Tab-separated table of C-alpha atoms in Angstrom:
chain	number	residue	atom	x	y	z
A	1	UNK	CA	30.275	-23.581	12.073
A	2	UNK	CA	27.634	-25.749	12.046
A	3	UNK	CA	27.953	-27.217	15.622
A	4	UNK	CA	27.662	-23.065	16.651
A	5	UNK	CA	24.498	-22.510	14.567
A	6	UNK	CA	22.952	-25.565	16.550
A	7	UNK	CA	24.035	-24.191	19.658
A	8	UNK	CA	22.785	-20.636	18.797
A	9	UNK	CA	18.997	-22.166	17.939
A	10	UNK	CA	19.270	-24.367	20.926
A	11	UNK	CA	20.141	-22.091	22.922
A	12	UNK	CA	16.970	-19.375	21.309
A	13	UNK	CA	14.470	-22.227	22.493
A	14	UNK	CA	14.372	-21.354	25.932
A	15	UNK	CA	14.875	-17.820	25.446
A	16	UNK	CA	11.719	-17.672	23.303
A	17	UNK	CA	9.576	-19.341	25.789
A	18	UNK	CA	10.403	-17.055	28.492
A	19	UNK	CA	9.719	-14.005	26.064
A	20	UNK	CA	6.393	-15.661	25.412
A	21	UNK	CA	5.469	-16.103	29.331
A	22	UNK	CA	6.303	-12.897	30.231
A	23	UNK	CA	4.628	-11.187	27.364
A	24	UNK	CA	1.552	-13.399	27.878
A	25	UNK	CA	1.148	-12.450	31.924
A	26	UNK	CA	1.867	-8.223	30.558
A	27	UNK	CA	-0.385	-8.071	28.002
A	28	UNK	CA	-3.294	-10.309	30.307
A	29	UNK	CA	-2.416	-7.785	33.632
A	30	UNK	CA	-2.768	-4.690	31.310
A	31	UNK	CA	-5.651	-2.620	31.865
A	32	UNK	CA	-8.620	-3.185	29.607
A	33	UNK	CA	-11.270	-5.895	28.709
A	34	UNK	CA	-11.250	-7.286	25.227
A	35	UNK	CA	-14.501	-8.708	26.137
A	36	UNK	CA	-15.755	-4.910	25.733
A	37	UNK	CA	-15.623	-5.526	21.768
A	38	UNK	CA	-18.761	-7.446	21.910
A	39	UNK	CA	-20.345	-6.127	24.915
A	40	UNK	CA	-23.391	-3.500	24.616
A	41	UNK	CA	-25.431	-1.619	26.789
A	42	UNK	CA	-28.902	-3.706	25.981
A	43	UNK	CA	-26.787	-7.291	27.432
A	44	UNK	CA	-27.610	-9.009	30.307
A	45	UNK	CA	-24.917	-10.255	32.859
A	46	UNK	CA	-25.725	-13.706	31.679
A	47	UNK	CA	-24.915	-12.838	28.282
A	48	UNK	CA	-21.798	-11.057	29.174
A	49	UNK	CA	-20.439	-14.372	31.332
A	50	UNK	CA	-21.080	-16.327	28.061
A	51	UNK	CA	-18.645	-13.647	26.022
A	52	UNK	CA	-15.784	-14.279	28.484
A	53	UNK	CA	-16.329	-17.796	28.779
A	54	UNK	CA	-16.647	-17.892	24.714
A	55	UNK	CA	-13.001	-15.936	24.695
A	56	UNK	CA	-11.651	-18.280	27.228
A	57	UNK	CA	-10.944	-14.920	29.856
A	58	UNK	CA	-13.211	-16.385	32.289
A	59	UNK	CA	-10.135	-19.203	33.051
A	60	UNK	CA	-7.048	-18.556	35.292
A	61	UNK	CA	-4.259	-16.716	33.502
A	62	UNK	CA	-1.984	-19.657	33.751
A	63	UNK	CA	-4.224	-21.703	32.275
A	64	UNK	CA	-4.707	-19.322	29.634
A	65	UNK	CA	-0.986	-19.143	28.691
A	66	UNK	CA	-1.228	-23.106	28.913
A	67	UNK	CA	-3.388	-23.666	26.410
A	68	UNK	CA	-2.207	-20.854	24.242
A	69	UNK	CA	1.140	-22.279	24.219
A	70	UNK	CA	-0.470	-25.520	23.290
A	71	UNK	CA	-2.187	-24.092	21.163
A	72	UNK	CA	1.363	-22.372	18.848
A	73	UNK	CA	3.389	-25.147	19.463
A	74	UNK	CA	0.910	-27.252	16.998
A	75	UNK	CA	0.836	-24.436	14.135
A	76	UNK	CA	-3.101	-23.008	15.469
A	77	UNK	CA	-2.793	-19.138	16.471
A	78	UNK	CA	-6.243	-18.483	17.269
A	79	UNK	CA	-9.009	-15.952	16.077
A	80	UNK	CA	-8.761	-12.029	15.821
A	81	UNK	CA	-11.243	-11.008	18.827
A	82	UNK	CA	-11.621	-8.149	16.174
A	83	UNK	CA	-12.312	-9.493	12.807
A	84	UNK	CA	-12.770	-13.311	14.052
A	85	UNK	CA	-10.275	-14.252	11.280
A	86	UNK	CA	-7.305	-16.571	11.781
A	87	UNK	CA	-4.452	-14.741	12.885
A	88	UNK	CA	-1.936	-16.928	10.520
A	89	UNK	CA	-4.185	-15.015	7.791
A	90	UNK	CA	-4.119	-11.555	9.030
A	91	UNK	CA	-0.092	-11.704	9.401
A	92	UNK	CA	0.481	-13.206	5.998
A	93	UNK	CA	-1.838	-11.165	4.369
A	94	UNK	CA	0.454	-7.985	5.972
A	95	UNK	CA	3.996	-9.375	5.536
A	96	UNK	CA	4.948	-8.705	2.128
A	97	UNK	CA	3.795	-4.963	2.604
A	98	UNK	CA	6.023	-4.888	5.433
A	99	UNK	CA	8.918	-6.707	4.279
A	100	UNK	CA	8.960	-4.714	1.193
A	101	UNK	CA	9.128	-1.080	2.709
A	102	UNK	CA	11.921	-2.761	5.097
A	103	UNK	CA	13.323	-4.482	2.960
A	104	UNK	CA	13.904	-0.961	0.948
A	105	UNK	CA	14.686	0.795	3.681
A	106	UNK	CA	17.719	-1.284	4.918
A	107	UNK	CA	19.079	-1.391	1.716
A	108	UNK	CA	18.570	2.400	1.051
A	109	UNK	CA	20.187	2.791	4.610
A	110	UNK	CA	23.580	0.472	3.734
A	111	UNK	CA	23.924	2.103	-0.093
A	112	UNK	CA	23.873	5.771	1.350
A	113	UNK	CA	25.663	5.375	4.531
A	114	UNK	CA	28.861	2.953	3.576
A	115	UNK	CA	30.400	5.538	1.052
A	116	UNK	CA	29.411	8.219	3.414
A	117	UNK	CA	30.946	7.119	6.336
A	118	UNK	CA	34.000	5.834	4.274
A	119	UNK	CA	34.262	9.324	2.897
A	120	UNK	CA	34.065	10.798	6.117
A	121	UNK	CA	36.686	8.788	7.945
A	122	UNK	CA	39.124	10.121	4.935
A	123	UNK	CA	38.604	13.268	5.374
A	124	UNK	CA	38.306	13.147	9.513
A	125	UNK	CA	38.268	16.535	11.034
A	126	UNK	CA	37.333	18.482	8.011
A	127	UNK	CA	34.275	20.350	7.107
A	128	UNK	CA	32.414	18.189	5.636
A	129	UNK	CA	33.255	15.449	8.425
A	130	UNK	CA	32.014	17.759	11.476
A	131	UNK	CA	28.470	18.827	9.038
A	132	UNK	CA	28.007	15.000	8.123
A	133	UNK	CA	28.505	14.034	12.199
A	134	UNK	CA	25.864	17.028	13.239
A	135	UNK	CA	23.822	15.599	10.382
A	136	UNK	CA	23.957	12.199	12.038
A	137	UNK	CA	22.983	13.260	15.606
A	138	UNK	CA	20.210	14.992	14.133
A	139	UNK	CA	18.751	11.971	12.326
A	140	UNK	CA	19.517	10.010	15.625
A	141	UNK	CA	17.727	12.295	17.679
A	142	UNK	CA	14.553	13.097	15.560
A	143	UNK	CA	11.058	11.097	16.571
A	144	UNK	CA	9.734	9.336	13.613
A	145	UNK	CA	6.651	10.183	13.456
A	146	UNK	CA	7.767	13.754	13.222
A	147	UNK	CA	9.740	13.545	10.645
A	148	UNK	CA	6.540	11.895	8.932
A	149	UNK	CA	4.807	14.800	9.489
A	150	UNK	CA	7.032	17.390	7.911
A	151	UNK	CA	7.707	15.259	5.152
A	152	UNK	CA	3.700	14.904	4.545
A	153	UNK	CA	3.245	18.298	4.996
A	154	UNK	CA	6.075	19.474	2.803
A	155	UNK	CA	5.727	16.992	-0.036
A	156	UNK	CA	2.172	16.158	0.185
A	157	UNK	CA	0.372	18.998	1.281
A	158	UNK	CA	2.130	22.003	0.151
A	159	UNK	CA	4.146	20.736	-3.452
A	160	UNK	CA	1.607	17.676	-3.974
A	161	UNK	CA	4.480	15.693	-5.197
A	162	UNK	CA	3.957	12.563	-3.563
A	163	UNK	CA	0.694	10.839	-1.943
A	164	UNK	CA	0.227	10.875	2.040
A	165	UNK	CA	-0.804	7.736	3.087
A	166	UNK	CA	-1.841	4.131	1.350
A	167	UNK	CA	0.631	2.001	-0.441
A	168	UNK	CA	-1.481	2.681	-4.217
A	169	UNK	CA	-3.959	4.749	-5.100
A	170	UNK	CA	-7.699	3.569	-5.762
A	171	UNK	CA	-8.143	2.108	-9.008
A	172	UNK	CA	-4.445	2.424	-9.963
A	173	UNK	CA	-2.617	-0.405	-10.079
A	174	UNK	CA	0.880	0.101	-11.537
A	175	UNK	CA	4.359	-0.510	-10.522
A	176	UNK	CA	5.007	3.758	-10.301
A	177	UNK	CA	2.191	4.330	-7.756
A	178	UNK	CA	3.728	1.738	-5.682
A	179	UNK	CA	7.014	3.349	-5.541
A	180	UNK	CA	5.786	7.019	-5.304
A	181	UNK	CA	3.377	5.825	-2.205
A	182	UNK	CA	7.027	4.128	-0.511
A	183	UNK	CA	9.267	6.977	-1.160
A	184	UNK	CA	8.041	8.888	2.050
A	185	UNK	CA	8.040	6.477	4.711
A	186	UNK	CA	11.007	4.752	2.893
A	187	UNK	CA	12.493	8.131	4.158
A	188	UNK	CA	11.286	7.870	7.855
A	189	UNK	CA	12.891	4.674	8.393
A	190	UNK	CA	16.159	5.446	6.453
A	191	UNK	CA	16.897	8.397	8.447
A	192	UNK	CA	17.942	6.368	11.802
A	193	UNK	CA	19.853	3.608	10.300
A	194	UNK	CA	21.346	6.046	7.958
A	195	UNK	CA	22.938	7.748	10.683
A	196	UNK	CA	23.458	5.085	12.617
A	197	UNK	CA	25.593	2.941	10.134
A	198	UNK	CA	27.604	6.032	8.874
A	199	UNK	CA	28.765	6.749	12.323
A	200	UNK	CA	29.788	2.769	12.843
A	201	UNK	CA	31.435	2.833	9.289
A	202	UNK	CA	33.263	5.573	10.043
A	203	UNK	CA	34.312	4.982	13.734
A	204	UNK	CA	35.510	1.274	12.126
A	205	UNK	CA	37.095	3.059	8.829
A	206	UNK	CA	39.387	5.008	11.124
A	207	UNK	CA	40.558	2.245	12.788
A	208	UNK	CA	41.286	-0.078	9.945
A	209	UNK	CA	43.461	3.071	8.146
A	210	UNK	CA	45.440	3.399	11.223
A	211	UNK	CA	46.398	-0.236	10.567
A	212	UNK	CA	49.861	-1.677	9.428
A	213	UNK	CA	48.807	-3.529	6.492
A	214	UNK	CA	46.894	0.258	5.379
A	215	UNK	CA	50.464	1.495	5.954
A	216	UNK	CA	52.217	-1.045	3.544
A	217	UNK	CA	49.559	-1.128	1.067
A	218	UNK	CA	50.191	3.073	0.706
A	219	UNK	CA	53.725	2.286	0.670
A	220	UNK	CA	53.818	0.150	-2.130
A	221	UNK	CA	51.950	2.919	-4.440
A	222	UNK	CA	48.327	1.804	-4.221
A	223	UNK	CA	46.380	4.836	-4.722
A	224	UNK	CA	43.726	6.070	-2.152
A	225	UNK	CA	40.904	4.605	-3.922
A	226	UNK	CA	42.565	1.406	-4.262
A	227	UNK	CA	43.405	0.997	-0.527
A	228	UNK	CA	39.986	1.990	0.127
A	229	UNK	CA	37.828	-0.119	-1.824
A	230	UNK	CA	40.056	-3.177	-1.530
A	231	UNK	CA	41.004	-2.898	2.324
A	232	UNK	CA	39.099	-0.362	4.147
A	233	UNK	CA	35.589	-1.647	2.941
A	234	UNK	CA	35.759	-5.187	3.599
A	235	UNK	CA	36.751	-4.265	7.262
A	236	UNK	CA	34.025	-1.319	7.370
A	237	UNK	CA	31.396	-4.249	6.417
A	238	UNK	CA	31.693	-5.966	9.477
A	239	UNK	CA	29.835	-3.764	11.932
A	240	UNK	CA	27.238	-3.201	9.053
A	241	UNK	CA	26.477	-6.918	9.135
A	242	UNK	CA	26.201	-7.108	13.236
A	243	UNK	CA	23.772	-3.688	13.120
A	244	UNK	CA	21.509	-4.739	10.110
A	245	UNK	CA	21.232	-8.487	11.832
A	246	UNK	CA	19.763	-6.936	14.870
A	247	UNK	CA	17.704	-4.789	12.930
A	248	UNK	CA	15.494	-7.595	11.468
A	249	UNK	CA	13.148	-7.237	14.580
A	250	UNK	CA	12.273	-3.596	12.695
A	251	UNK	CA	10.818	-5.775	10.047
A	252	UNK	CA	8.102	-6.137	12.526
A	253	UNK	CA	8.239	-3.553	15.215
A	254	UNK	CA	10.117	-0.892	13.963
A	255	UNK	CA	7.668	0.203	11.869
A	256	UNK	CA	4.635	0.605	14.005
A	257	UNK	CA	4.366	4.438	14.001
A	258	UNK	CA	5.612	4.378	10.498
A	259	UNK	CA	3.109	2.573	8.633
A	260	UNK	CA	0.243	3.917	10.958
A	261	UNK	CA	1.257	7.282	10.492
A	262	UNK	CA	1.364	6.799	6.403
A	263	UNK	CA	-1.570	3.786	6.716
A	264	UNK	CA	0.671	1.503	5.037
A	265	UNK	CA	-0.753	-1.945	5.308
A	266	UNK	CA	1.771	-3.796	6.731
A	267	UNK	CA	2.587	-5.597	10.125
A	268	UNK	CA	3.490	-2.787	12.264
A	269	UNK	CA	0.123	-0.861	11.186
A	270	UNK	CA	-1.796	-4.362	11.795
A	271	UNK	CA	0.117	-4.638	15.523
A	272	UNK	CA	-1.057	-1.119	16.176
A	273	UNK	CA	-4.626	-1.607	15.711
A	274	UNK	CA	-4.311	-5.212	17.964
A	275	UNK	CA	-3.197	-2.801	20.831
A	276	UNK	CA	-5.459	0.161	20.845
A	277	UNK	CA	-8.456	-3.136	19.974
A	278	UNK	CA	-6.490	-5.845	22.911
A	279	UNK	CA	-6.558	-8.155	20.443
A	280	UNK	CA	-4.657	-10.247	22.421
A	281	UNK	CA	-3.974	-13.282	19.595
A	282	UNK	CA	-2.403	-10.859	17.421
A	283	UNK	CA	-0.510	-8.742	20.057
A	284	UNK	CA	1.020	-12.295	20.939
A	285	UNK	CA	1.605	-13.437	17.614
A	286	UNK	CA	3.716	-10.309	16.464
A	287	UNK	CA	5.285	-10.000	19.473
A	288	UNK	CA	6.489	-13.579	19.211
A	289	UNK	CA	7.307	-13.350	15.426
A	290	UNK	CA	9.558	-9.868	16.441
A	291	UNK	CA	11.386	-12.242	18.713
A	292	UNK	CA	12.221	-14.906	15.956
A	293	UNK	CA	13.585	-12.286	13.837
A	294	UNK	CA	15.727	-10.689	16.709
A	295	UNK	CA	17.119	-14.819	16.563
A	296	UNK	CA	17.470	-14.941	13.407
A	297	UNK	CA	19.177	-11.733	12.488
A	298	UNK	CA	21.500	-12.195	15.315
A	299	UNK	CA	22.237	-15.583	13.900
A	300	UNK	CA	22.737	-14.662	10.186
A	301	UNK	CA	24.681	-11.797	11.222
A	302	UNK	CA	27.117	-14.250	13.302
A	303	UNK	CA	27.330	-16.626	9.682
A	304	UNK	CA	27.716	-13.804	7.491
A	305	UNK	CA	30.593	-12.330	9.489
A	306	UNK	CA	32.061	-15.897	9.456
A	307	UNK	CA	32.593	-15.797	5.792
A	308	UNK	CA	33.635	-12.038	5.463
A	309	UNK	CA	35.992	-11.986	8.583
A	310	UNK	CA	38.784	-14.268	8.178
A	311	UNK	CA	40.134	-14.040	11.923
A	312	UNK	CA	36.550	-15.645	12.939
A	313	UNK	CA	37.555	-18.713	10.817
A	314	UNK	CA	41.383	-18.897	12.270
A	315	UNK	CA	39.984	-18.702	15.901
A	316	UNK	CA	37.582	-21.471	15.569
């Protein structure tokens, strides 16, 4: 196992590179001129020339990319063109905002959609199976930032249950603000992997109970909650695992529209701001920081199913 996690990161290091290079030449051929944060009307040409040359965009674009690699590769990510402060500071400052309302939402997403799809796949062709499978399409199908707005508009505006946007409220600093400013976008980005998962629990549910040692197990009197929770699960966790793995790069990205729709302060509201802005150090930095998590989730998700599936352990 060890010899294919080495092989897995070795094999991430030139992947990673290339996602940097081609993200780098993107980002530099878009449209735009960050330069035009610090430019006004009253400057002279002469003092616009020193700007660019100040922000390096005076310099080829390879050479750009050269020394910004240089630059990563020994820990320094630059300034914000924006705020001028490090970028290092303005993503730490906006991780644990992020990965908390993730980190809620993907567990939100596994507790309601494993005994849902499990529940489903029992009772396959039913009711309740076809309304749960609409259901699913539905919250498939709906845009996020949609669903943000009827859920503002409904819980916020017209029953004033819960606050619109922020993650507390000024001056109140207490552990139930917190959690009534999360429940809403909590929502938003439950909905997808909610449907989602309960469709891959259910799809894999079906197949295990179609499965000989489901057959024997009924046969030898185990009820159907016994043959369920101590076969049928442990099978239905495995596509869970390879879904939520590559669902780590949402800890970053996924939650763009989210967060800027509810101003959460988190990474995906930060990464919004560094596009409409071009503020290309943190557009690079988040960009490369999604693509470590897509590695890393991919890889955990490969260890984690080594130690739940046996047949992964036999083959190797």
């Amino acid at each position: 196992m060890k010899k294919q996690i080495l092989k897995r990161i070795l094999q991430a290091i030139p992947m990673l590179f290339f996602i940097s290079f081609i993200s780098f030449m993107l980002m530099n051929l878009a449209p735009g001129d960050p330069a035009k944060n610090y430019i006004t009307p009253k400057m002279s040409q002469e003092q616009i020339t020193i700007i660019r040359e100040n922000l390096g965009l005076n310099k080829p674009i390879l050479v750009r990319y050269g020394y910004w690699l240089k630059n990563t590769l020994s820990g320094e990510l630059g300034y914000s063109l924006v705020t001028n402060q490090p970028v290092s500071s303005e993503i730490v400052s906006r991780l644990p905002a992020t990965f908390g309302l993730m980190g809620i939402s993907l567990l939100f997403s596994v507790i309601v959609a494993l005994p849902l799809g499990l529940f489903t796949a029992l009772h396959k062709g039913k009711f309740i199976d076809d309304f749960v499978t609409i259901l699913n399409y539905v919250g498939i199908s709906i845009p996020s930032f949609w669903f943000a707005m009827i859920l503002i508009t409904i819980f916020s505006l017209k029953l004033g249950w819960l606050p619109s946007v922020g993650m507390r409220s000024i001056g109140v600093d207490t552990t139930l603000d917190l959690i009534s400013h999360g429940i809403l976008p909590t929502l938003v980005l439950s909905l997808s992997n909610i449907s989602v998962l309960t469709r891959y629990v259910r799809s894999s549910a079906l197949v295990a109970l179609q499965e000989d040692y489901i057959i024997t197990a009924k046969s030898k009197g185990l009820s159907e909650k016994q043959v369920l929770f101590n076969h049928v699960l442990k099978n239905s966790l495995l596509p869970i695992i390879t879904i939520l793995g590559m669902n780590l790069t949402a800890i970053v990205s996924g939650a763009f529209i989210t967060e800027t729709v509810f101003g959460w302060p988190g990474m995906g509201r930060l990464g919004m701001n560094a596009i409409l802005a071009m503020d290309y150090p943190i557009i690079m930095a988040i960009t490369m920081l999604s693509s470590i998590f897509v590695v890393l989730g991919n890889l955990l998700a490969d260890i984690l199913n080594y130690f739940v599936d046996p047949r992964i352990k036999v083959g190797e």
